[in-house]
Protein backbone atom coordinates (compact mmCIF):
# COMPACT_ATOMS: atom_id res chain seq x y z
CA UNK A 1 0.00 0.00 0.00
CA UNK A 2 2.86 2.38 0.84
CA UNK A 3 4.45 1.54 -2.51
CA UNK A 4 1.26 2.50 -4.37
CA UNK A 5 0.98 5.76 -2.43
CA UNK A 6 4.63 6.60 -3.10
CA UNK A 7 4.20 5.82 -6.80
CA UNK A 8 1.10 8.00 -7.00
CA UNK A 9 2.96 10.84 -5.32
CA UNK A 10 5.91 10.58 -7.73
CA UNK A 11 3.52 10.51 -10.69
CA UNK A 12 1.65 13.57 -9.38
CA UNK A 13 4.86 15.56 -8.84
CA UNK A 14 6.29 14.66 -12.25
CA UNK A 15 3.06 15.61 -14.04
CA UNK A 16 2.85 18.87 -12.12
CA UNK A 17 6.42 19.85 -12.94
CA UNK A 18 6.13 18.75 -16.57
CA UNK A 19 3.20 21.10 -17.13
CA UNK A 20 5.05 24.20 -15.97
CA UNK A 21 6.78 26.21 -18.66
CA UNK A 22 9.31 28.89 -17.95
CA UNK A 23 7.98 32.43 -17.98
CA UNK A 24 8.90 34.20 -21.21
CA UNK A 25 11.14 37.21 -20.97
CA UNK A 26 9.20 40.35 -21.78
CA UNK A 27 10.98 43.41 -23.08
CA UNK A 28 9.95 46.52 -21.17
CA UNK A 29 9.76 49.66 -23.25
CA UNK A 30 11.45 52.80 -22.08
CA UNK A 31 8.79 55.28 -20.96
CA UNK A 32 7.66 57.82 -21.84
CA UNK A 33 7.01 56.51 -25.31
CA UNK A 34 7.24 58.99 -28.14
CA UNK A 35 4.50 59.12 -30.73
CA UNK A 36 1.46 61.02 -31.91
CA UNK A 37 -0.52 62.12 -28.87
CA UNK A 38 -4.27 62.71 -29.08
CA UNK A 39 -4.79 63.87 -25.47
CA UNK A 40 -5.98 67.44 -25.05
CA UNK A 41 -4.37 69.51 -22.32
CA UNK A 42 -7.43 69.00 -20.08
CA UNK A 43 -7.35 65.23 -20.68
CA UNK A 44 -3.61 65.10 -19.97
CA UNK A 45 -4.11 66.99 -16.71
CA UNK A 46 -6.94 64.66 -15.65
CA UNK A 47 -4.88 61.57 -16.55
CA UNK A 48 -1.94 62.80 -14.45
CA UNK A 49 -4.25 63.63 -11.54
CA UNK A 50 -5.78 60.15 -11.76
CA UNK A 51 -2.24 58.80 -11.26
CA UNK A 52 -2.15 60.52 -7.85
CA UNK A 53 -0.55 63.87 -8.66
CA UNK A 54 -1.94 67.22 -7.50
CA UNK A 55 -1.32 70.85 -8.48
CA UNK A 56 -0.69 69.84 -12.12
CA UNK A 57 0.43 72.93 -14.04
CA UNK A 58 2.44 74.24 -16.99
CA UNK A 59 1.56 71.31 -19.28
CA UNK A 60 3.20 71.59 -22.68
CA UNK A 61 2.97 69.04 -25.51
CA UNK A 62 6.42 68.40 -26.95
CA UNK A 63 7.19 67.66 -30.59
CA UNK A 64 7.85 64.05 -29.50
CA UNK A 65 4.20 63.69 -28.41
CA UNK A 66 4.94 63.72 -24.67
CA UNK A 67 3.11 66.10 -22.33
CA UNK A 68 5.44 67.67 -19.74
CA UNK A 69 4.62 69.79 -16.73
CA UNK A 70 4.96 70.28 -13.01
CA UNK A 71 2.94 68.70 -10.23
CA UNK A 72 3.09 67.49 -6.66
CA UNK A 73 3.13 63.91 -5.41
CA UNK A 74 2.66 63.35 -1.68
CA UNK A 75 3.32 67.07 -1.21
CA UNK A 76 6.67 66.95 -3.00
CA UNK A 77 7.30 68.83 -6.27
CA UNK A 78 7.77 66.69 -9.37
CA UNK A 79 8.29 67.14 -13.09
CA UNK A 80 5.76 64.87 -14.78
CA UNK A 81 5.46 63.39 -18.26
CA UNK A 82 2.52 61.73 -19.99
CA UNK A 83 2.99 59.76 -23.21
CA UNK A 84 0.44 58.86 -25.87
CA UNK A 85 -0.31 55.53 -24.18
CA UNK A 86 -1.15 57.15 -20.85
CA UNK A 87 2.09 56.29 -19.04
CA UNK A 88 2.74 58.88 -16.33
CA UNK A 89 6.38 59.23 -15.28
CA UNK A 90 8.58 61.72 -13.46
CA UNK A 91 11.86 63.18 -14.59
PDB file of N, CA and C in Angstrom:
ATOM      1  N   UNK A   1       0.820  -1.182   0.000  1.00  0.00           N
ATOM      2  CA  UNK A   1       0.000   0.000   0.000  1.00  0.00           C
ATOM      3  C   UNK A   1       0.867   1.250   0.000  1.00  0.00           C
ATOM      4  N   UNK A   2       1.961   1.236   0.813  1.00  0.00           N
ATOM      5  CA  UNK A   2       2.863   2.376   0.839  1.00  0.00           C
ATOM      6  C   UNK A   2       3.526   2.567  -0.517  1.00  0.00           C
ATOM      7  N   UNK A   3       3.811   1.472  -1.192  1.00  0.00           N
ATOM      8  CA  UNK A   3       4.446   1.536  -2.506  1.00  0.00           C
ATOM      9  C   UNK A   3       3.512   2.200  -3.515  1.00  0.00           C
ATOM     10  N   UNK A   4       2.240   1.896  -3.456  1.00  0.00           N
ATOM     11  CA  UNK A   4       1.262   2.502  -4.369  1.00  0.00           C
ATOM     12  C   UNK A   4       1.142   3.998  -4.073  1.00  0.00           C
ATOM     13  N   UNK A   5       1.090   4.355  -2.808  1.00  0.00           N
ATOM     14  CA  UNK A   5       0.984   5.765  -2.429  1.00  0.00           C
ATOM     15  C   UNK A   5       2.222   6.530  -2.870  1.00  0.00           C
ATOM     16  N   UNK A   6       3.396   5.943  -2.688  1.00  0.00           N
ATOM     17  CA  UNK A   6       4.634   6.595  -3.101  1.00  0.00           C
ATOM     18  C   UNK A   6       4.674   6.757  -4.613  1.00  0.00           C
ATOM     19  N   UNK A   7       4.234   5.744  -5.336  1.00  0.00           N
ATOM     20  CA  UNK A   7       4.196   5.821  -6.798  1.00  0.00           C
ATOM     21  C   UNK A   7       3.232   6.892  -7.277  1.00  0.00           C
ATOM     22  N   UNK A   8       2.078   6.977  -6.628  1.00  0.00           N
ATOM     23  CA  UNK A   8       1.096   8.002  -6.998  1.00  0.00           C
ATOM     24  C   UNK A   8       1.660   9.394  -6.739  1.00  0.00           C
ATOM     25  N   UNK A   9       2.366   9.547  -5.637  1.00  0.00           N
ATOM     26  CA  UNK A   9       2.962  10.844  -5.318  1.00  0.00           C
ATOM     27  C   UNK A   9       4.011  11.231  -6.354  1.00  0.00           C
ATOM     28  N   UNK A  10       4.879  10.308  -6.721  1.00  0.00           N
ATOM     29  CA  UNK A  10       5.910  10.582  -7.727  1.00  0.00           C
ATOM     30  C   UNK A  10       5.265  10.935  -9.060  1.00  0.00           C
ATOM     31  N   UNK A  11       4.229  10.226  -9.448  1.00  0.00           N
ATOM     32  CA  UNK A  11       3.522  10.511 -10.693  1.00  0.00           C
ATOM     33  C   UNK A  11       2.903  11.905 -10.648  1.00  0.00           C
ATOM     34  N   UNK A  12       2.278  12.248  -9.533  1.00  0.00           N
ATOM     35  CA  UNK A  12       1.652  13.568  -9.384  1.00  0.00           C
ATOM     36  C   UNK A  12       2.691  14.680  -9.503  1.00  0.00           C
ATOM     37  N   UNK A  13       3.817  14.529  -8.812  1.00  0.00           N
ATOM     38  CA  UNK A  13       4.862  15.556  -8.842  1.00  0.00           C
ATOM     39  C   UNK A  13       5.440  15.691 -10.242  1.00  0.00           C
ATOM     40  N   UNK A  14       5.700  14.585 -10.914  1.00  0.00           N
ATOM     41  CA  UNK A  14       6.290  14.661 -12.251  1.00  0.00           C
ATOM     42  C   UNK A  14       5.329  15.285 -13.256  1.00  0.00           C
ATOM     43  N   UNK A  15       4.034  14.991 -13.141  1.00  0.00           N
ATOM     44  CA  UNK A  15       3.059  15.609 -14.040  1.00  0.00           C
ATOM     45  C   UNK A  15       2.903  17.101 -13.747  1.00  0.00           C
ATOM     46  N   UNK A  16       2.963  17.460 -12.492  1.00  0.00           N
ATOM     47  CA  UNK A  16       2.847  18.871 -12.116  1.00  0.00           C
ATOM     48  C   UNK A  16       4.028  19.665 -12.641  1.00  0.00           C
ATOM     49  N   UNK A  17       5.229  19.143 -12.473  1.00  0.00           N
ATOM     50  CA  UNK A  17       6.419  19.846 -12.937  1.00  0.00           C
ATOM     51  C   UNK A  17       6.514  19.859 -14.453  1.00  0.00           C
ATOM     52  N   UNK A  18       6.057  18.818 -15.112  1.00  0.00           N
ATOM     53  CA  UNK A  18       6.131  18.750 -16.569  1.00  0.00           C
ATOM     54  C   UNK A  18       5.222  19.782 -17.218  1.00  0.00           C
ATOM     55  N   UNK A  19       4.147  20.150 -16.560  1.00  0.00           N
ATOM     56  CA  UNK A  19       3.201  21.099 -17.132  1.00  0.00           C
ATOM     57  C   UNK A  19       3.597  22.551 -16.961  1.00  0.00           C
ATOM     58  N   UNK A  20       4.653  22.819 -16.211  1.00  0.00           N
ATOM     59  CA  UNK A  20       5.053  24.202 -15.968  1.00  0.00           C
ATOM     60  C   UNK A  20       6.120  24.613 -16.968  1.00  0.00           C
ATOM     61  N   UNK A  21       5.808  25.659 -17.723  1.00  0.00           N
ATOM     62  CA  UNK A  21       6.781  26.208 -18.659  1.00  0.00           C
ATOM     63  C   UNK A  21       7.448  27.411 -18.014  1.00  0.00           C
ATOM     64  N   UNK A  22       8.637  27.715 -18.469  1.00  0.00           N
ATOM     65  CA  UNK A  22       9.311  28.895 -17.953  1.00  0.00           C
ATOM     66  C   UNK A  22       8.587  30.139 -18.439  1.00  0.00           C
ATOM     67  N   UNK A  23       8.599  31.163 -17.606  1.00  0.00           N
ATOM     68  CA  UNK A  23       7.984  32.430 -17.975  1.00  0.00           C
ATOM     69  C   UNK A  23       8.806  33.063 -19.097  1.00  0.00           C
ATOM     70  N   UNK A  24       8.147  33.544 -20.143  1.00  0.00           N
ATOM     71  CA  UNK A  24       8.901  34.195 -21.213  1.00  0.00           C
ATOM     72  C   UNK A  24       9.445  35.541 -20.737  1.00  0.00           C
ATOM     73  N   UNK A  25      10.570  35.921 -21.285  1.00  0.00           N
ATOM     74  CA  UNK A  25      11.143  37.214 -20.970  1.00  0.00           C
ATOM     75  C   UNK A  25      10.414  38.270 -21.781  1.00  0.00           C
ATOM     76  N   UNK A  26       9.942  39.285 -21.109  1.00  0.00           N
ATOM     77  CA  UNK A  26       9.201  40.346 -21.778  1.00  0.00           C
ATOM     78  C   UNK A  26      10.062  41.594 -21.793  1.00  0.00           C
ATOM     79  N   UNK A  27      10.229  42.171 -22.969  1.00  0.00           N
ATOM     80  CA  UNK A  27      10.977  43.415 -23.082  1.00  0.00           C
ATOM     81  C   UNK A  27      10.111  44.558 -22.571  1.00  0.00           C
ATOM     82  N   UNK A  28      10.671  45.376 -21.711  1.00  0.00           N
ATOM     83  CA  UNK A  28       9.945  46.516 -21.168  1.00  0.00           C
ATOM     84  C   UNK A  28      10.397  47.760 -21.911  1.00  0.00           C
ATOM     85  N   UNK A  29       9.433  48.457 -22.486  1.00  0.00           N
ATOM     86  CA  UNK A  29       9.757  49.655 -23.247  1.00  0.00           C
ATOM     87  C   UNK A  29      10.171  50.778 -22.313  1.00  0.00           C
ATOM     88  N   UNK A  30      11.040  51.601 -22.802  1.00  0.00           N
ATOM     89  CA  UNK A  30      11.449  52.798 -22.076  1.00  0.00           C
ATOM     90  C   UNK A  30      10.294  53.791 -22.114  1.00  0.00           C
ATOM     91  N   UNK A  31       9.882  54.302 -20.992  1.00  0.00           N
ATOM     92  CA  UNK A  31       8.794  55.276 -20.964  1.00  0.00           C
ATOM     93  C   UNK A  31       9.359  56.626 -20.551  1.00  0.00           C
ATOM     94  N   UNK A  32       8.859  57.723 -21.011  1.00  0.00           N
ATOM     95  CA  UNK A  32       7.663  57.824 -21.840  1.00  0.00           C
ATOM     96  C   UNK A  32       7.945  57.447 -23.287  1.00  0.00           C
ATOM     97  N   UNK A  33       6.917  56.898 -23.916  1.00  0.00           N
ATOM     98  CA  UNK A  33       7.014  56.506 -25.314  1.00  0.00           C
ATOM     99  C   UNK A  33       6.707  57.710 -26.195  1.00  0.00           C
ATOM    100  N   UNK A  34       7.502  57.882 -27.221  1.00  0.00           N
ATOM    101  CA  UNK A  34       7.242  58.986 -28.136  1.00  0.00           C
ATOM    102  C   UNK A  34       6.282  58.523 -29.215  1.00  0.00           C
ATOM    103  N   UNK A  35       5.468  59.432 -29.692  1.00  0.00           N
ATOM    104  CA  UNK A  35       4.502  59.115 -30.734  1.00  0.00           C
ATOM    105  C   UNK A  35       3.408  60.156 -30.769  1.00  0.00           C
ATOM    106  N   UNK A  36       2.536  60.039 -31.750  1.00  0.00           N
ATOM    107  CA  UNK A  36       1.464  61.015 -31.906  1.00  0.00           C
ATOM    108  C   UNK A  36       0.508  60.938 -30.725  1.00  0.00           C
ATOM    109  N   UNK A  37       0.296  62.061 -30.073  1.00  0.00           N
ATOM    110  CA  UNK A  37      -0.520  62.116 -28.865  1.00  0.00           C
ATOM    111  C   UNK A  37      -1.840  62.793 -29.171  1.00  0.00           C
ATOM    112  N   UNK A  38      -2.945  62.154 -28.805  1.00  0.00           N
ATOM    113  CA  UNK A  38      -4.268  62.712 -29.079  1.00  0.00           C
ATOM    114  C   UNK A  38      -4.927  63.297 -27.835  1.00  0.00           C
ATOM    115  N   UNK A  39      -4.228  63.286 -26.690  1.00  0.00           N
ATOM    116  CA  UNK A  39      -4.789  63.874 -25.474  1.00  0.00           C
ATOM    117  C   UNK A  39      -4.832  65.394 -25.606  1.00  0.00           C
ATOM    118  N   UNK A  40      -5.941  65.989 -25.185  1.00  0.00           N
ATOM    119  CA  UNK A  40      -5.984  67.440 -25.051  1.00  0.00           C
ATOM    120  C   UNK A  40      -5.275  67.805 -23.752  1.00  0.00           C
ATOM    121  N   UNK A  41      -5.030  69.091 -23.550  1.00  0.00           N
ATOM    122  CA  UNK A  41      -4.371  69.509 -22.323  1.00  0.00           C
ATOM    123  C   UNK A  41      -5.220  69.151 -21.101  1.00  0.00           C
ATOM    124  N   UNK A  42      -6.529  69.337 -21.202  1.00  0.00           N
ATOM    125  CA  UNK A  42      -7.425  69.002 -20.084  1.00  0.00           C
ATOM    126  C   UNK A  42      -7.416  67.500 -19.806  1.00  0.00           C
ATOM    127  N   UNK A  43      -7.398  66.686 -20.865  1.00  0.00           N
ATOM    128  CA  UNK A  43      -7.352  65.234 -20.681  1.00  0.00           C
ATOM    129  C   UNK A  43      -6.022  64.810 -20.065  1.00  0.00           C
ATOM    130  N   UNK A  44      -4.929  65.422 -20.514  1.00  0.00           N
ATOM    131  CA  UNK A  44      -3.611  65.098 -19.970  1.00  0.00           C
ATOM    132  C   UNK A  44      -3.557  65.429 -18.482  1.00  0.00           C
ATOM    133  N   UNK A  45      -4.094  66.587 -18.117  1.00  0.00           N
ATOM    134  CA  UNK A  45      -4.112  66.988 -16.706  1.00  0.00           C
ATOM    135  C   UNK A  45      -4.924  65.992 -15.880  1.00  0.00           C
ATOM    136  N   UNK A  46      -6.094  65.616 -16.371  1.00  0.00           N
ATOM    137  CA  UNK A  46      -6.945  64.661 -15.652  1.00  0.00           C
ATOM    138  C   UNK A  46      -6.250  63.305 -15.513  1.00  0.00           C
ATOM    139  N   UNK A  47      -5.577  62.862 -16.563  1.00  0.00           N
ATOM    140  CA  UNK A  47      -4.879  61.568 -16.546  1.00  0.00           C
ATOM    141  C   UNK A  47      -3.778  61.579 -15.486  1.00  0.00           C
ATOM    142  N   UNK A  48      -3.024  62.679 -15.424  1.00  0.00           N
ATOM    143  CA  UNK A  48      -1.943  62.804 -14.446  1.00  0.00           C
ATOM    144  C   UNK A  48      -2.517  62.851 -13.029  1.00  0.00           C
ATOM    145  N   UNK A  49      -3.609  63.577 -12.852  1.00  0.00           N
ATOM    146  CA  UNK A  49      -4.254  63.635 -11.535  1.00  0.00           C
ATOM    147  C   UNK A  49      -4.785  62.266 -11.120  1.00  0.00           C
ATOM    148  N   UNK A  50      -5.295  61.500 -12.067  1.00  0.00           N
ATOM    149  CA  UNK A  50      -5.779  60.148 -11.764  1.00  0.00           C
ATOM    150  C   UNK A  50      -4.644  59.237 -11.305  1.00  0.00           C
ATOM    151  N   UNK A  51      -3.404  59.583 -11.680  1.00  0.00           N
ATOM    152  CA  UNK A  51      -2.238  58.801 -11.259  1.00  0.00           C
ATOM    153  C   UNK A  51      -1.766  59.204  -9.862  1.00  0.00           C
ATOM    154  N   UNK A  52      -2.472  60.161  -9.222  1.00  0.00           N
ATOM    155  CA  UNK A  52      -2.145  60.519  -7.851  1.00  0.00           C
ATOM    156  C   UNK A  52      -1.450  61.855  -7.671  1.00  0.00           C
ATOM    157  N   UNK A  53      -1.230  62.582  -8.744  1.00  0.00           N
ATOM    158  CA  UNK A  53      -0.548  63.871  -8.658  1.00  0.00           C
ATOM    159  C   UNK A  53      -1.555  64.986  -8.402  1.00  0.00           C
ATOM    160  N   UNK A  54      -1.108  66.040  -7.742  1.00  0.00           N
ATOM    161  CA  UNK A  54      -1.939  67.215  -7.496  1.00  0.00           C
ATOM    162  C   UNK A  54      -1.205  68.444  -8.023  1.00  0.00           C
ATOM    163  N   UNK A  55      -1.899  69.571  -8.049  1.00  0.00           N
ATOM    164  CA  UNK A  55      -1.321  70.845  -8.483  1.00  0.00           C
ATOM    165  C   UNK A  55      -0.632  70.719  -9.846  1.00  0.00           C
ATOM    166  N   UNK A  56      -1.255  70.015 -10.773  1.00  0.00           N
ATOM    167  CA  UNK A  56      -0.695  69.836 -12.115  1.00  0.00           C
ATOM    168  C   UNK A  56      -0.761  71.180 -12.842  1.00  0.00           C
ATOM    169  N   UNK A  57       0.371  71.624 -13.390  1.00  0.00           N
ATOM    170  CA  UNK A  57       0.428  72.934 -14.043  1.00  0.00           C
ATOM    171  C   UNK A  57       1.476  72.931 -15.152  1.00  0.00           C
ATOM    172  N   UNK A  58       1.432  73.976 -15.956  1.00  0.00           N
ATOM    173  CA  UNK A  58       2.437  74.240 -16.992  1.00  0.00           C
ATOM    174  C   UNK A  58       2.584  73.089 -17.988  1.00  0.00           C
ATOM    175  N   UNK A  59       1.483  72.430 -18.343  1.00  0.00           N
ATOM    176  CA  UNK A  59       1.556  71.309 -19.280  1.00  0.00           C
ATOM    177  C   UNK A  59       1.816  71.814 -20.693  1.00  0.00           C
ATOM    178  N   UNK A  60       2.831  71.237 -21.314  1.00  0.00           N
ATOM    179  CA  UNK A  60       3.200  71.586 -22.684  1.00  0.00           C
ATOM    180  C   UNK A  60       3.394  70.289 -23.453  1.00  0.00           C
ATOM    181  N   UNK A  61       2.804  70.218 -24.651  1.00  0.00           N
ATOM    182  CA  UNK A  61       2.966  69.042 -25.509  1.00  0.00           C
ATOM    183  C   UNK A  61       4.211  69.226 -26.356  1.00  0.00           C
ATOM    184  N   UNK A  62       5.178  68.332 -26.187  1.00  0.00           N
ATOM    185  CA  UNK A  62       6.418  68.404 -26.949  1.00  0.00           C
ATOM    186  C   UNK A  62       6.257  67.866 -28.358  1.00  0.00           C
ATOM    187  N   UNK A  63       7.224  68.150 -29.213  1.00  0.00           N
ATOM    188  CA  UNK A  63       7.194  67.661 -30.591  1.00  0.00           C
ATOM    189  C   UNK A  63       7.305  66.143 -30.653  1.00  0.00           C
ATOM    190  N   UNK A  64       7.750  65.512 -29.561  1.00  0.00           N
ATOM    191  CA  UNK A  64       7.850  64.052 -29.498  1.00  0.00           C
ATOM    192  C   UNK A  64       6.546  63.406 -29.054  1.00  0.00           C
ATOM    193  N   UNK A  65       5.502  64.223 -28.807  1.00  0.00           N
ATOM    194  CA  UNK A  65       4.204  63.687 -28.410  1.00  0.00           C
ATOM    195  C   UNK A  65       4.061  63.419 -26.929  1.00  0.00           C
ATOM    196  N   UNK A  66       4.978  63.937 -26.117  1.00  0.00           N
ATOM    197  CA  UNK A  66       4.940  63.725 -24.672  1.00  0.00           C
ATOM    198  C   UNK A  66       4.543  65.034 -23.987  1.00  0.00           C
ATOM    199  N   UNK A  67       3.502  64.956 -23.146  1.00  0.00           N
ATOM    200  CA  UNK A  67       3.108  66.098 -22.328  1.00  0.00           C
ATOM    201  C   UNK A  67       4.082  66.201 -21.164  1.00  0.00           C
ATOM    202  N   UNK A  68       4.538  67.423 -20.863  1.00  0.00           N
ATOM    203  CA  UNK A  68       5.439  67.665 -19.740  1.00  0.00           C
ATOM    204  C   UNK A  68       4.891  68.817 -18.911  1.00  0.00           C
ATOM    205  N   UNK A  69       5.075  68.726 -17.602  1.00  0.00           N
ATOM    206  CA  UNK A  69       4.621  69.794 -16.728  1.00  0.00           C
ATOM    207  C   UNK A  69       5.113  69.585 -15.312  1.00  0.00           C
ATOM    208  N   UNK A  70       4.587  70.397 -14.421  1.00  0.00           N
ATOM    209  CA  UNK A  70       4.956  70.282 -13.012  1.00  0.00           C
ATOM    210  C   UNK A  70       3.745  69.821 -12.216  1.00  0.00           C
ATOM    211  N   UNK A  71       4.018  69.203 -11.085  1.00  0.00           N
ATOM    212  CA  UNK A  71       2.940  68.702 -10.225  1.00  0.00           C
ATOM    213  C   UNK A  71       3.511  68.430  -8.841  1.00  0.00           C
ATOM    214  N   UNK A  72       2.665  67.911  -7.991  1.00  0.00           N
ATOM    215  CA  UNK A  72       3.093  67.486  -6.656  1.00  0.00           C
ATOM    216  C   UNK A  72       2.616  66.060  -6.427  1.00  0.00           C
ATOM    217  N   UNK A  73       3.475  65.276  -5.788  1.00  0.00           N
ATOM    218  CA  UNK A  73       3.132  63.912  -5.410  1.00  0.00           C
ATOM    219  C   UNK A  73       3.473  63.757  -3.939  1.00  0.00           C
ATOM    220  N   UNK A  74       2.484  63.450  -3.135  1.00  0.00           N
ATOM    221  CA  UNK A  74       2.661  63.350  -1.681  1.00  0.00           C
ATOM    222  C   UNK A  74       3.246  64.642  -1.106  1.00  0.00           C
ATOM    223  N   UNK A  75       2.854  65.774  -1.685  1.00  0.00           N
ATOM    224  CA  UNK A  75       3.316  67.072  -1.211  1.00  0.00           C
ATOM    225  C   UNK A  75       4.657  67.513  -1.752  1.00  0.00           C
ATOM    226  N   UNK A  76       5.348  66.633  -2.469  1.00  0.00           N
ATOM    227  CA  UNK A  76       6.672  66.950  -3.004  1.00  0.00           C
ATOM    228  C   UNK A  76       6.572  67.374  -4.465  1.00  0.00           C
ATOM    229  N   UNK A  77       7.336  68.398  -4.869  1.00  0.00           N
ATOM    230  CA  UNK A  77       7.298  68.831  -6.266  1.00  0.00           C
ATOM    231  C   UNK A  77       7.878  67.760  -7.194  1.00  0.00           C
ATOM    232  N   UNK A  78       7.307  67.677  -8.387  1.00  0.00           N
ATOM    233  CA  UNK A  78       7.768  66.690  -9.365  1.00  0.00           C
ATOM    234  C   UNK A  78       7.577  67.240 -10.772  1.00  0.00           C
ATOM    235  N   UNK A  79       8.455  66.862 -11.670  1.00  0.00           N
ATOM    236  CA  UNK A  79       8.288  67.140 -13.089  1.00  0.00           C
ATOM    237  C   UNK A  79       7.668  65.889 -13.694  1.00  0.00           C
ATOM    238  N   UNK A  80       6.494  66.027 -14.287  1.00  0.00           N
ATOM    239  CA  UNK A  80       5.762  64.866 -14.782  1.00  0.00           C
ATOM    240  C   UNK A  80       5.758  64.829 -16.300  1.00  0.00           C
ATOM    241  N   UNK A  81       5.575  63.611 -16.818  1.00  0.00           N
ATOM    242  CA  UNK A  81       5.463  63.388 -18.256  1.00  0.00           C
ATOM    243  C   UNK A  81       4.318  62.414 -18.496  1.00  0.00           C
ATOM    244  N   UNK A  82       3.618  62.614 -19.592  1.00  0.00           N
ATOM    245  CA  UNK A  82       2.522  61.728 -19.992  1.00  0.00           C
ATOM    246  C   UNK A  82       2.698  61.411 -21.465  1.00  0.00           C
ATOM    247  N   UNK A  83       2.833  60.118 -21.800  1.00  0.00           N
ATOM    248  CA  UNK A  83       2.994  59.757 -23.208  1.00  0.00           C
ATOM    249  C   UNK A  83       1.651  59.416 -23.838  1.00  0.00           C
ATOM    250  N   UNK A  84       1.677  59.099 -25.123  1.00  0.00           N
ATOM    251  CA  UNK A  84       0.443  58.861 -25.873  1.00  0.00           C
ATOM    252  C   UNK A  84      -0.309  57.618 -25.417  1.00  0.00           C
ATOM    253  N   UNK A  85       0.354  56.726 -24.684  1.00  0.00           N
ATOM    254  CA  UNK A  85      -0.315  55.528 -24.179  1.00  0.00           C
ATOM    255  C   UNK A  85      -0.864  55.721 -22.771  1.00  0.00           C
ATOM    256  N   UNK A  86      -0.648  56.889 -22.193  1.00  0.00           N
ATOM    257  CA  UNK A  86      -1.154  57.153 -20.854  1.00  0.00           C
ATOM    258  C   UNK A  86      -0.183  56.828 -19.738  1.00  0.00           C
ATOM    259  N   UNK A  87       1.071  56.544 -20.064  1.00  0.00           N
ATOM    260  CA  UNK A  87       2.086  56.287 -19.043  1.00  0.00           C
ATOM    261  C   UNK A  87       2.486  57.604 -18.390  1.00  0.00           C
ATOM    262  N   UNK A  88       2.348  57.692 -17.073  1.00  0.00           N
ATOM    263  CA  UNK A  88       2.740  58.879 -16.326  1.00  0.00           C
ATOM    264  C   UNK A  88       4.060  58.578 -15.628  1.00  0.00           C
ATOM    265  N   UNK A  89       5.062  59.414 -15.881  1.00  0.00           N
ATOM    266  CA  UNK A  89       6.378  59.226 -15.278  1.00  0.00           C
ATOM    267  C   UNK A  89       6.880  60.563 -14.751  1.00  0.00           C
ATOM    268  N   UNK A  90       7.930  60.506 -13.946  1.00  0.00           N
ATOM    269  CA  UNK A  90       8.577  61.722 -13.463  1.00  0.00           C
ATOM    270  C   UNK A  90       9.985  61.782 -14.014  1.00  0.00           C
ATOM    271  N   UNK A  91      10.499  62.995 -14.096  1.00  0.00           N
ATOM    272  CA  UNK A  91      11.865  63.179 -14.594  1.00  0.00           C
ATOM    273  C   UNK A  91      12.829  63.154 -13.451  1.00  0.00           C
TER     274      UNK A  91
END
